[in-house]
Coordinates of C-alpha atoms and ligand atoms in Angstrom, one line a residue:
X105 CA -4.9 -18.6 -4.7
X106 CA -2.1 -19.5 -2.5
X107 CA -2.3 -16.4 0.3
X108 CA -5.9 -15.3 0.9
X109 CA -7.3 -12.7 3.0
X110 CA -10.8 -12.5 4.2
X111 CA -12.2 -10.2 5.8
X112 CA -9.0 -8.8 8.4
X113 CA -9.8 -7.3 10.5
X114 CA -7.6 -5.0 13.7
X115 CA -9.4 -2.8 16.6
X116 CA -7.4 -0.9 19.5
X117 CA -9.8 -0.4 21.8
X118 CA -12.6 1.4 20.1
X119 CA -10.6 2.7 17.0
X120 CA -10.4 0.0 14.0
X121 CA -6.5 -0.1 12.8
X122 CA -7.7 -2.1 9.6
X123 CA -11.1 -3.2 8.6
X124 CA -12.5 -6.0 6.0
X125 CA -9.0 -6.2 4.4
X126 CA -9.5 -8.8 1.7
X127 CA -7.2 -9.7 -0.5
X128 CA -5.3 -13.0 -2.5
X129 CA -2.5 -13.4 -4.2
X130 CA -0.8 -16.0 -7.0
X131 CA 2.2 -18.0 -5.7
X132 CA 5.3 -16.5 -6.6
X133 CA 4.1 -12.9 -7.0
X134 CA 5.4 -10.0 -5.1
X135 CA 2.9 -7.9 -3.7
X136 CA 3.4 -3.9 -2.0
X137 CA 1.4 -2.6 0.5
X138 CA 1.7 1.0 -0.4
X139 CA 0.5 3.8 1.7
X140 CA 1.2 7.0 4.4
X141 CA 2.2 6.4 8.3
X142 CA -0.7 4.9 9.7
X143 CA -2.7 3.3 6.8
X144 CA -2.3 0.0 8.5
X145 CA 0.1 -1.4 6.6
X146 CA 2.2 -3.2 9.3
X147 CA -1.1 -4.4 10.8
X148 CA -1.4 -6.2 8.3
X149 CA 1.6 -7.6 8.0
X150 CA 1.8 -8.1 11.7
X151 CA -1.1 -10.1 11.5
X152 CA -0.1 -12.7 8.6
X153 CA 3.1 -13.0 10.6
X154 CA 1.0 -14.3 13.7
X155 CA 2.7 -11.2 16.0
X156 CA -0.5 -10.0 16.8
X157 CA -4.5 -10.8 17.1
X158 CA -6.8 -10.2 14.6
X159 CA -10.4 -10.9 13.1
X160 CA -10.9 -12.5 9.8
X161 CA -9.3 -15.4 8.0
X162 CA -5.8 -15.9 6.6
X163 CA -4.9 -18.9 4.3
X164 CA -1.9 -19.9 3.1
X165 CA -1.2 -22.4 0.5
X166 CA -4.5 -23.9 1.4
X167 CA -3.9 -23.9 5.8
X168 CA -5.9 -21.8 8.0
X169 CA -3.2 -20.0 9.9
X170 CA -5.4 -18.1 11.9
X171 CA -4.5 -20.4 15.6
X172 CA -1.1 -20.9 14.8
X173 CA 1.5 -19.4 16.7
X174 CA 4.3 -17.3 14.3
X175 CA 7.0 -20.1 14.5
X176 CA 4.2 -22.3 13.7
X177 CA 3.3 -20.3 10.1
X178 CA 5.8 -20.9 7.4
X179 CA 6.3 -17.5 7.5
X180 CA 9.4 -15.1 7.8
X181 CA 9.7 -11.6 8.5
X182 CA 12.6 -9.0 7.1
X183 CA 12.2 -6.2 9.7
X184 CA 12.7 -2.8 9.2
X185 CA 15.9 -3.0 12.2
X186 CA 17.0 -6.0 10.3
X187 CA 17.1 -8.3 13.8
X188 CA 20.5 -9.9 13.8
X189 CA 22.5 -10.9 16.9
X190 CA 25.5 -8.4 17.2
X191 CA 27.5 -11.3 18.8
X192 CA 26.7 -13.9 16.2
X193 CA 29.1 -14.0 12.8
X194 CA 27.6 -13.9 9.6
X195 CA 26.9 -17.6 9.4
X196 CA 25.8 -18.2 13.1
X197 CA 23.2 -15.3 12.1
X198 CA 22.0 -16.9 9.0
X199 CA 22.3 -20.8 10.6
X200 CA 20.2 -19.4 13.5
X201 CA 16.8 -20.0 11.9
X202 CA 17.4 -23.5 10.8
X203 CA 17.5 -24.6 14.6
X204 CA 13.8 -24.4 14.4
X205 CA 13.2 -25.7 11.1
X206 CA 14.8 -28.0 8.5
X207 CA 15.3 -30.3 12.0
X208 CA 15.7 -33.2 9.3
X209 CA 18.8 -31.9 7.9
X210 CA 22.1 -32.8 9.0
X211 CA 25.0 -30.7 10.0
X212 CA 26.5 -30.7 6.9
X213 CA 23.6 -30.1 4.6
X214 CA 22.9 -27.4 7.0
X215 CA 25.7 -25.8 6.5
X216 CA 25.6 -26.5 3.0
X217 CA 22.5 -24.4 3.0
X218 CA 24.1 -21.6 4.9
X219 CA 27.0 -21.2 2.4
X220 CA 24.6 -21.4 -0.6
X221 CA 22.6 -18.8 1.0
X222 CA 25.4 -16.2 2.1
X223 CA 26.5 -16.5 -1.5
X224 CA 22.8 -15.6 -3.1
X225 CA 22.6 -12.7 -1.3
X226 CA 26.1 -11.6 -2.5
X227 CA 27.9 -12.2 0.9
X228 CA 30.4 -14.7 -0.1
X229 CA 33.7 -14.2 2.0
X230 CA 31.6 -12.5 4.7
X231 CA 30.7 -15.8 6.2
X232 CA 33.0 -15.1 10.1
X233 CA 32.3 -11.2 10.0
X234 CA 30.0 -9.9 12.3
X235 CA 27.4 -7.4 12.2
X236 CA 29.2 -4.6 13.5
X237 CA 32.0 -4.8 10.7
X238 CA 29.2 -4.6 8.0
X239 CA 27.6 -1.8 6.2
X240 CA 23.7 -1.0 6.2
X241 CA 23.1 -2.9 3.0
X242 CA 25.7 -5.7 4.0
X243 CA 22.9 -6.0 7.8
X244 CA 20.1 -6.2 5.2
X245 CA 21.2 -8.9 3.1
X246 CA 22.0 -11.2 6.2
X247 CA 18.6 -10.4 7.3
X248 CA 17.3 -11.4 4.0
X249 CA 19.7 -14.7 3.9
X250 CA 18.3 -15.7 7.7
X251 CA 14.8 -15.3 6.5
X252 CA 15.2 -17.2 3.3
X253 CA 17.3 -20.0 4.4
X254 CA 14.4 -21.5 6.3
X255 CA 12.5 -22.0 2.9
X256 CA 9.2 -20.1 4.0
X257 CA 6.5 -19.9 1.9
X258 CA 5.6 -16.6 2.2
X259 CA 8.5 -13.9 3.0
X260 CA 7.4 -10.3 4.8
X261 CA 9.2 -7.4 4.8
X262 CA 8.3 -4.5 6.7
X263 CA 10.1 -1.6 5.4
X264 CA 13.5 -3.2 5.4
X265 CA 15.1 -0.3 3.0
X266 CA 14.0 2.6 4.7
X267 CA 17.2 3.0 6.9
X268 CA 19.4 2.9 3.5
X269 CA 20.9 5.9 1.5
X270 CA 18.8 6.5 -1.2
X271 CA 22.0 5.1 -4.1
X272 CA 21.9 1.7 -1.9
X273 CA 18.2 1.8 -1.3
X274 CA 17.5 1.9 -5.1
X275 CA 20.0 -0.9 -6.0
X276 CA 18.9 -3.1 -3.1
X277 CA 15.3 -2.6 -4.5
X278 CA 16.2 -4.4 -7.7
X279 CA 18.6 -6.9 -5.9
X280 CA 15.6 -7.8 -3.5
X281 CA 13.4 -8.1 -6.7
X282 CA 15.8 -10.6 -8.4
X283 CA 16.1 -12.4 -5.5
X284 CA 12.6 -13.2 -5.2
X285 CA 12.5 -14.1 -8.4
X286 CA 15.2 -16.3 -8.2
X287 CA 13.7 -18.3 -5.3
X288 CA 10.1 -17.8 -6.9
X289 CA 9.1 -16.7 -3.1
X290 CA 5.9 -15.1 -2.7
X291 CA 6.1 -11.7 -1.0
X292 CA 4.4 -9.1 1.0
X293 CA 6.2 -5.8 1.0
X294 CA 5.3 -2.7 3.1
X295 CA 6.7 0.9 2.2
X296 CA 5.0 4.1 2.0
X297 CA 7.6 5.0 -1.1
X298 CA 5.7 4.7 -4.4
X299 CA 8.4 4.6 -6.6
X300 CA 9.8 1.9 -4.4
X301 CA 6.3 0.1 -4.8
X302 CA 6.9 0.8 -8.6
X303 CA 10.4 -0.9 -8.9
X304 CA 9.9 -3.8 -7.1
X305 CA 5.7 -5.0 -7.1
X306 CA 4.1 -7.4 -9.3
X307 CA 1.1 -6.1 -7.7
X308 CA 0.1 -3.1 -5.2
X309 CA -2.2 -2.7 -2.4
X310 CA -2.8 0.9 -1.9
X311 CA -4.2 1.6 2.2
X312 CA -5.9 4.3 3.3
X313 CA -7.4 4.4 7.3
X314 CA -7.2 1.0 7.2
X315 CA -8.9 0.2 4.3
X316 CA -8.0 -1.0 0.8
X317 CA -8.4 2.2 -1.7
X318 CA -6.8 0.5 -4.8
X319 CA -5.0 -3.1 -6.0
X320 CA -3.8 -4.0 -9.2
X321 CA -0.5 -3.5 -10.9
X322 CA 1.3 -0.5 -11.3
X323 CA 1.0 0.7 -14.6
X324 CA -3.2 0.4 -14.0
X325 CA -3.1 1.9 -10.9
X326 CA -1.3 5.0 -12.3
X327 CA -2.7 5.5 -15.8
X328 CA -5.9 4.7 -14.6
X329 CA -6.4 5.7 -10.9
X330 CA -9.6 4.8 -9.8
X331 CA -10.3 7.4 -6.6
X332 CA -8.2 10.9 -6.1
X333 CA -6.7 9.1 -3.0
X334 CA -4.4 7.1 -5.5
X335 CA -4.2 9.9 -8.3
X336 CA -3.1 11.9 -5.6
X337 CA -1.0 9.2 -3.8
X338 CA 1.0 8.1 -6.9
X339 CA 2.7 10.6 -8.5
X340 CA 1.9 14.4 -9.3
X341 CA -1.3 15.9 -11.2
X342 CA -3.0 18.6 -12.7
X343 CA -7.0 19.2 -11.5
X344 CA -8.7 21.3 -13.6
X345 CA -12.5 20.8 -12.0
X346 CA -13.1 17.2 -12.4
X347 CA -10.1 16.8 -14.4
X348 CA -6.5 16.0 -14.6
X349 CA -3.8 15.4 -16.4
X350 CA -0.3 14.4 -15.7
X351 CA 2.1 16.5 -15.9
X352 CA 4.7 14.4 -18.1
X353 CA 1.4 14.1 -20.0
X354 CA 1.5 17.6 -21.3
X355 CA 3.3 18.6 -24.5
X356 CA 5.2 21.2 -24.9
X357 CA 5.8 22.2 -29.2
X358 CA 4.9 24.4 -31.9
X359 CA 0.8 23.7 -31.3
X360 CA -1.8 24.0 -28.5
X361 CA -3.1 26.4 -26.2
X362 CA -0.2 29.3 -25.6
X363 CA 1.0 29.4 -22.0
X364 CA 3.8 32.0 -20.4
X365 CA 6.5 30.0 -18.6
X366 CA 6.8 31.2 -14.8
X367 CA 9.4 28.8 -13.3
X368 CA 11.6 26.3 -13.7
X369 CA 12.8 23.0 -11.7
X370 CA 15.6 21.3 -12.7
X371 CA 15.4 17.4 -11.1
X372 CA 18.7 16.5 -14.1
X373 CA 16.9 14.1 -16.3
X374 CA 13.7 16.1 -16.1
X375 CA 12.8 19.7 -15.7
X376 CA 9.3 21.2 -14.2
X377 CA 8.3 23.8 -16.1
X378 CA 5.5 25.8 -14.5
X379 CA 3.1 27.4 -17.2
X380 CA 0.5 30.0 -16.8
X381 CA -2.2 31.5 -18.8
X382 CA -5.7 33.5 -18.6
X383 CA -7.4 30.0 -17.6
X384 CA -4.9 27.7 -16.1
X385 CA -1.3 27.1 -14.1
X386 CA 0.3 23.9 -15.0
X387 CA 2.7 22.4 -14.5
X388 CA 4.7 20.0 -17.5
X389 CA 7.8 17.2 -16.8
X390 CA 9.4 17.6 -19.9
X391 CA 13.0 15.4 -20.6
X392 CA 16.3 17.7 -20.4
X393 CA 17.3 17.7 -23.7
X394 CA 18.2 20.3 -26.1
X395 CA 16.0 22.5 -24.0
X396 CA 15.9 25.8 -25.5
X397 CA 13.3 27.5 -22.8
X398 CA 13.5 30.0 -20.3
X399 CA 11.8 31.7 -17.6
X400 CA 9.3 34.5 -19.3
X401 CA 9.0 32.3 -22.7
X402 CA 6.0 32.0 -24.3
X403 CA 5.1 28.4 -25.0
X404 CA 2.5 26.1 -26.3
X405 CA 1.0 23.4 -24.9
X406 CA -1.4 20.5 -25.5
X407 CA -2.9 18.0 -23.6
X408 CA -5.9 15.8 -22.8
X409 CA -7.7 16.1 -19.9
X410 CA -8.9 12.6 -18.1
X411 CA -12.3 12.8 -15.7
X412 CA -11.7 11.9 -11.8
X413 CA -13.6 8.6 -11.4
Ligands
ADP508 P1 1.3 1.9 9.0 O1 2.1 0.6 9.0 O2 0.6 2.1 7.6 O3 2.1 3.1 9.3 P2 -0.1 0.8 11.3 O4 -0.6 -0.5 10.8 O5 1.2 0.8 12.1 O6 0.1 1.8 10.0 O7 -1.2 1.5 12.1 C1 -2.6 1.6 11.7 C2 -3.4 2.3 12.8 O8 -3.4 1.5 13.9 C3 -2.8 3.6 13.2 O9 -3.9 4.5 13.4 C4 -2.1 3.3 14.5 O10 -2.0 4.4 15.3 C5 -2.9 2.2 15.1 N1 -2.1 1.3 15.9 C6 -1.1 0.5 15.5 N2 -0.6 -0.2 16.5 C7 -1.3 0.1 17.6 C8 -1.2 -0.3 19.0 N3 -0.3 -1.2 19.4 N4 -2.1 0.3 19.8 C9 -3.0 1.2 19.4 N5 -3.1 1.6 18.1 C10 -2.3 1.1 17.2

């Protein structure tokens, strides 16, 4: 495997921030680290970066990394506040890392780089601006040039898209995506926004107090949740004892157990109707179209019910 894990391990004082994290992952892949404030998902992160101390073993492409320092690690880090120098352009921003590495490249091919780089990311004619004259997105995808143009084998981002309106967050998401594809760069991506995990993961890590809960791919992890910390985590639910059933997973037709209809959500592409009958409230995602329902209707419904592993 070309990043492996063993056994990571974090303690402040006598509280343990993550504990026996193990984990690998194929080269090129693009891996999540989904889960709420605190799971230890930055630790994590923090810790294959080099930024802080930690127990355990991490291995990349083969190298121990675990005594070198983090300009040492082939490693670059997208933060969350993106990092750049307000009094640096564009270029000088992007440039900045290849002072440290690349040494054997001359000035032109350096620069070469720098152009190529800029233009990737989609900033082509932004080379002399500076950060200040750039939008939130514009900040990111600098950030994301600096860290590439180095040629790392193993990119972290720590949240990098939580600052952005939701529009730009959700079109970054697939640019980011592309991107990494496009430079076949193996990535670990923290966010506590499933649907972010969704778009943009290969695989997903799910945390919870500092300890892995879930990991596979997305569809799995969601039709198939293994523990009602990640039914609960990804996406909504119906429990009926030890049973549930998504609610996009109910039917609503002409057959099936007859509910009343007590309220109704309207997201625009989907509506969340809220059911009720002698037995059960449910609630049902059904798609907006030619919806002939209203509150007080009766309606039927069927679904299957799946057991909580
Ligand atoms: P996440 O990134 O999922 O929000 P973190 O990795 O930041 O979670 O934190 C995991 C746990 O470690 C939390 O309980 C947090 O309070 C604790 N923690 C993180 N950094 C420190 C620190 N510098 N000192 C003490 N506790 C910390």
């Amino acid at each position: 495997m070309f990043l492996e894990i063993n056994n990571l391990t974090k303690k402040y004082e006598d509280k343990y921030a993550i504990k026996d994290i193990s984990f690998s992952l194929d080269k090129g892949k693009f891996l999540c680290l989904l889960g709420p404030s605190g799971s230890g998902k930055s630790t994590i992160l923090h810790s294959i970066g080099g930024f802080i101390k930690y127990e355990g073993d991490i291995i990349l492409d083969g190298e121990n990394l675990n005594k070198l320092s983090p300009e040492d690690r082939n490693v670059s880090t997208v933060f969350q506040s993106f990092g750049l120098f307000p009094h640096k352009s564009v270029k000088d921003n992007v440039s900045y890392g290849l002072k440290f590495h690349q040494k054997n490249l001359t000035k032109k091919q350096k620069e070469n780089e720098v152009y190529s780089i800029i233009e990737k990311v989609g900033l082509k004619g932004y080379e002399n601006k500076y950060p200040d004259e750039l939008s939130g997105g514009e900040k990111q995808r600098v950030a994301l040039a600096r860290s590439l143009v180095i040629k790392p084998s193993l990119l972290l981002m720590d949240e990098p898209l939580s600052s952005l309106d939701r529009k730009l967050r959700e079109s970054m998401q697939k640019e980011i995506r592309n991107i990494q594809k496009e430079f076949n760069i193996t990535t670990v991506f923290v966010t506590h926004d499933q649907k972010e995990a969704f778009v943009m993961a290969d695989e997903i890590i799910i945390l919870k107090d500092g300890k892995i809960s879930a990991m596979g791919k997305s569809d799995n992890l969601y039709n198939n949740p293994k523990n009602k910390f990640t039914l609960d985590f990804l996406g909504d639910k119906n429990i009926i004892g030890d049973f549930y059933v998504r609610p996009e997973n109910i039917k609503i037709g002409n057959s099936g157990e007859e509910f009343v209809v007590k309220d109704m959500i309207f997201y625009g592409e989907v509506i969340e109707l809220h059911i009720e009958n002698a037995n059960h409230k449910l609630k049902a995602l059904i798609l907006n179209r030619n919806l002939d329902i209203k509150i007080g209707d009766k309606v039927k419904a069927e679904y299957q019910l799946e057991k909580i592993s």
